[in-house]
Each structure stands twice: as C-alpha cells, then as structure tokens.
Coordinates of C-alpha atoms in Angstrom, one line a residue:
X1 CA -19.5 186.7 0.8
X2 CA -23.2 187.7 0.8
X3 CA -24.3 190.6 3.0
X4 CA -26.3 188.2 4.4
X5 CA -23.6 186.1 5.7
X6 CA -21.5 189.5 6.1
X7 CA -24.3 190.2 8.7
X8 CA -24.3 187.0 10.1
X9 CA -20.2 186.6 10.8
X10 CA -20.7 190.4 12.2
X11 CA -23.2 189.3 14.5
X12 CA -21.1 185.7 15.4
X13 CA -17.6 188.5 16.5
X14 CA -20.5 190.9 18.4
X15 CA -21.4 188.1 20.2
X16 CA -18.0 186.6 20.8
X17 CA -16.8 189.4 22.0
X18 CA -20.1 190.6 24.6
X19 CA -19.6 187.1 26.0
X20 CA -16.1 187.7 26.3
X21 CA -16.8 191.1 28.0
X22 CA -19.3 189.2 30.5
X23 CA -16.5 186.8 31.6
X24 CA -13.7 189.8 31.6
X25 CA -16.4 191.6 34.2
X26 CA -16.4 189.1 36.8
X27 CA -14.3 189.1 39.9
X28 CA -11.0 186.9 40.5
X29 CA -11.4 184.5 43.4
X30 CA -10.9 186.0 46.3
X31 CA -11.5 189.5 46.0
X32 CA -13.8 192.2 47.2
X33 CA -15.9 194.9 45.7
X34 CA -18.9 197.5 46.2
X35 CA -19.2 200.5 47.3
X36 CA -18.7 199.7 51.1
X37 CA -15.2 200.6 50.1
X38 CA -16.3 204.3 50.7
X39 CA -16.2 202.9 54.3
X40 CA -12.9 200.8 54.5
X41 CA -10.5 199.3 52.1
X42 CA -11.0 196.6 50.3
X43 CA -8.2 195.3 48.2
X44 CA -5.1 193.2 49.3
X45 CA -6.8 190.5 50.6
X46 CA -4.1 188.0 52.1
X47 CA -6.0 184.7 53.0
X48 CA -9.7 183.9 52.4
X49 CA -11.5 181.1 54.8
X50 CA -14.4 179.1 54.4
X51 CA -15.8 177.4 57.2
X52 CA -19.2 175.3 56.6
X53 CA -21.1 173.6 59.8
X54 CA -24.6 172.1 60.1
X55 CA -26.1 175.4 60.7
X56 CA -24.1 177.7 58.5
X57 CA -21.4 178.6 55.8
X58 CA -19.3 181.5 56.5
X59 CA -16.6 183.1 54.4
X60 CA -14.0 185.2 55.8
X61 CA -11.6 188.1 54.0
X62 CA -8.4 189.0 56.0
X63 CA -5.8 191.2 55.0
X64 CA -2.3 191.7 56.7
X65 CA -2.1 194.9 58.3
X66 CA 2.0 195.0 59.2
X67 CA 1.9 193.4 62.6
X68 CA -1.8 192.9 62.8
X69 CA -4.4 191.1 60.9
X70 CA -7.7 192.9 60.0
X71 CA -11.1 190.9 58.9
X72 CA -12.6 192.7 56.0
X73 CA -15.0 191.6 55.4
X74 CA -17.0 188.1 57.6
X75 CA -20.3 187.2 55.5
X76 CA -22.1 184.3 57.4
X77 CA -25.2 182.8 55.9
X78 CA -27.5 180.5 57.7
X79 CA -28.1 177.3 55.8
X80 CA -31.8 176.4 57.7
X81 CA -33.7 175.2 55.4
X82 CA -31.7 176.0 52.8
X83 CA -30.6 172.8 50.3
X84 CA -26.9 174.6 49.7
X85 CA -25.5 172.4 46.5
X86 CA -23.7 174.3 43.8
X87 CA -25.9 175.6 41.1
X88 CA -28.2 176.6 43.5
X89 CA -28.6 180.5 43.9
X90 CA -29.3 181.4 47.7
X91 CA -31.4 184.7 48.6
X92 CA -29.2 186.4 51.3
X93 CA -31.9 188.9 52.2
X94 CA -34.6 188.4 54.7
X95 CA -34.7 185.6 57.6
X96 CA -34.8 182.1 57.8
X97 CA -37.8 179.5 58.8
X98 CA -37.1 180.5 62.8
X99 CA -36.7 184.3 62.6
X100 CA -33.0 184.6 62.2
X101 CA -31.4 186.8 59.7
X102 CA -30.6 184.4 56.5
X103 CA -27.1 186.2 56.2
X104 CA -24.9 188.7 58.2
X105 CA -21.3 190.9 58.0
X106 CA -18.9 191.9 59.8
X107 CA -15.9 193.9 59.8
X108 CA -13.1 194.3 62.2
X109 CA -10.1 196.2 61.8
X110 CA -7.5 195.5 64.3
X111 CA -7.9 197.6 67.6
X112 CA -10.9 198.3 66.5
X113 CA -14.5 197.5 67.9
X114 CA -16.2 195.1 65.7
X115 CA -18.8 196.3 63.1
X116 CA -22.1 194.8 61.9
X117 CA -23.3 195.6 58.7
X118 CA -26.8 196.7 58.1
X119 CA -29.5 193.6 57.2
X120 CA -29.3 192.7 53.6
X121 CA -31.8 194.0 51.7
X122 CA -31.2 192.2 48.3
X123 CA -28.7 190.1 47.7
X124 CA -27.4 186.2 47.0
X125 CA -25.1 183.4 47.0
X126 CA -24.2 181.1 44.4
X127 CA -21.7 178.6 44.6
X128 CA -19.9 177.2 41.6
X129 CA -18.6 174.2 43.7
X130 CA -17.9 172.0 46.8
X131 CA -19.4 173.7 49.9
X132 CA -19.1 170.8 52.1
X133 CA -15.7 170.2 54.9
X134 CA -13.0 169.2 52.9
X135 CA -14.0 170.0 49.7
X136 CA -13.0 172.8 47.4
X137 CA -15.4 175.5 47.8
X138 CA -15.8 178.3 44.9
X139 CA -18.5 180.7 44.3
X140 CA -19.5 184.7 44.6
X141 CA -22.0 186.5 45.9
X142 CA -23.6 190.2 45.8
X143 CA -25.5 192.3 48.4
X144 CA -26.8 195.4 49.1
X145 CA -27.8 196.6 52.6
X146 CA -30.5 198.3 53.6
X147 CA -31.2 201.8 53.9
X148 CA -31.3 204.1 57.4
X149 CA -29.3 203.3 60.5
X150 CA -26.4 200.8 60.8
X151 CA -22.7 200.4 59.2
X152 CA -22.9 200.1 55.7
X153 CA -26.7 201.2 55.5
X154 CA -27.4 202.0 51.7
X155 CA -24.0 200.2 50.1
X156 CA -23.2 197.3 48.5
X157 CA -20.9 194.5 49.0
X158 CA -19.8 191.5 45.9
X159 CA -17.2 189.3 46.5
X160 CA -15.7 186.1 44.9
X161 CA -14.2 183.3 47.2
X162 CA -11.9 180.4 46.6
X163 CA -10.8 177.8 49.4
X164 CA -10.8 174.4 50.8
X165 CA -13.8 174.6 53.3
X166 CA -13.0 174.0 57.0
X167 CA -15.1 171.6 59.2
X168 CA -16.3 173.8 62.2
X169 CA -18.7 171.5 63.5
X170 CA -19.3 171.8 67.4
X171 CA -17.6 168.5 68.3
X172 CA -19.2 165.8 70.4
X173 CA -22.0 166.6 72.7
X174 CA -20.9 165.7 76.2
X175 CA -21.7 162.1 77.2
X176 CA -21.4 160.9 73.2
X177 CA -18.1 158.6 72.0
X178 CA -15.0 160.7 70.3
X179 CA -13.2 158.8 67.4
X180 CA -11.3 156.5 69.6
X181 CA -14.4 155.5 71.9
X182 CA -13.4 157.8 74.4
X183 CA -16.6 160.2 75.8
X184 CA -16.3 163.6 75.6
X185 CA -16.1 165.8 78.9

C-alpha cells in the first residue's frame, strides 16, 4: 500500500472513530445532565411526560422518591409563533412575540416549595420526531441560565426525552358541542 493511501485509510479510521465518539457523547433518552446537579440530583429518572397543547410543549422528569414522587426537572416552552416540526432547532432563550418568556423550569421535590429556575440565557430545543398528541415525541435540548439572582442562576441544564406526547388541550369552551353533541357546562 502507498503512503498515500496509508494516509488516506488512517484518516478514513480517525474519522470513523471521532464520529463514533460524537454519537457515544450524546445522552440516552430520558435522562438529565448539567451542572444544576450541584443543586439537586439528577439521575434515576422513573417516567418522562410530554404534554403538547396549542400554546406550548412541556416535558416533565419524575423520579420515585420511596413513597413520594419528585419532579426534576419541568421545562415548558411556549410554541407562539414558533413552527415546532422536527428538524427545526428552537431558541429557548429570550421571550416570545407577546412578552412571555419562550421557555421556563421548574423543580419540585416532594414537601418541598416549588422552584423556578432562572430565565434562560442561551439555550435550545430540537426535536428529532413527532411533537404533536399522540405521536411519538423524541428530541434533546440544552440550556444555560442566566447569571445573578434566582435558582439555578449561572448553571446549565441538557436533557434527552422520549415519550408518546399527551393531548392537554383545554377542552371545549363553554357553550361549544363535546364529541357526542352534548355542550359543555
């Protein structure tokens, strides 16, 4: 073999295995990372939920705590004006058309009050598939929250999710027909 093509086969294994190392990296649905676990714990997730509506998509990290169940970790992102389609990479920092913060967190251990993170300061959302009730809904996301005052000021937060999205739509406005043709109350 040439050391031309010597070069070339070494080059073809370097890259195999750097891309192999990029996959290896990534996190395994339904898990948590960052260094908000300076704060709380965050491994041993039990049950991840997704629940999407008109107005947002929200993904939710419990974990079994004996007779108790604590939420880890509750990151809600606001979908206004937002076209959410996987593929699409959503900014989670700053607000959305009408003011609102484009994403929040929360935690809440058991007994506990609950705690709101610090606004995100750089961060995003990308989802590998579904997003809409019903459909399987995969995809990660990475944040880091801002500096100063408020839980979670200065850390980050990355986490991996993998469920069938819920429907938590607000049901019939009063007055409008329910399935059977019966109005609401």
């Amino acid at each position: 073999m040439s050391r031309a093509a010597r070069a070339l086969a070494a080059l073809g294994v370097a890259a195999l295995t750097f891309g192999a190392g990029l996959t290896a990296c990534g996190l395994e649905d339904n898990t948590l990372e960052g260094s908000v676990s300076e704060l709380f714990p965050l491994g041993d997730i039990s049950r991840v939920e997704v629940l999407r509506n008109s107005e947002a998509l929200q993904v939710s990290y419990f974990r079994n705590n004996e007779l108790d169940v604590d939420l880890v970790a509750r990151l809600t992102v606001s979908t206004e004006g937002l076209d959410l389609r996987p593929g699409a990479k959503v900014d989670l920092a700053g607000t959305t058309p009408s003011g609102q913060a484009r994403a929040s967190v929360v935690h809440l251990n058991a007994g506990e009050p609950a705690r709101v993170f610090a606004p995100v300061e750089n961060g995003d959302l990308q989802l590998e598939e579904g997003g809409n009730p019903g459909e399987k809904t995969r995809g990660d996301f990475s944040m880091s929250f801002r500096k100063g005052d408020g839980f979670g000021a200065g850390r980050s937060l990355e986490g991996a999710f993998n469920a069938v999205a819920v429907d938590a739509s607000f049901g019939p406005e009063p007055g409008e027909l329910l399935d059977a043709g019966v109005p609401a109350p």
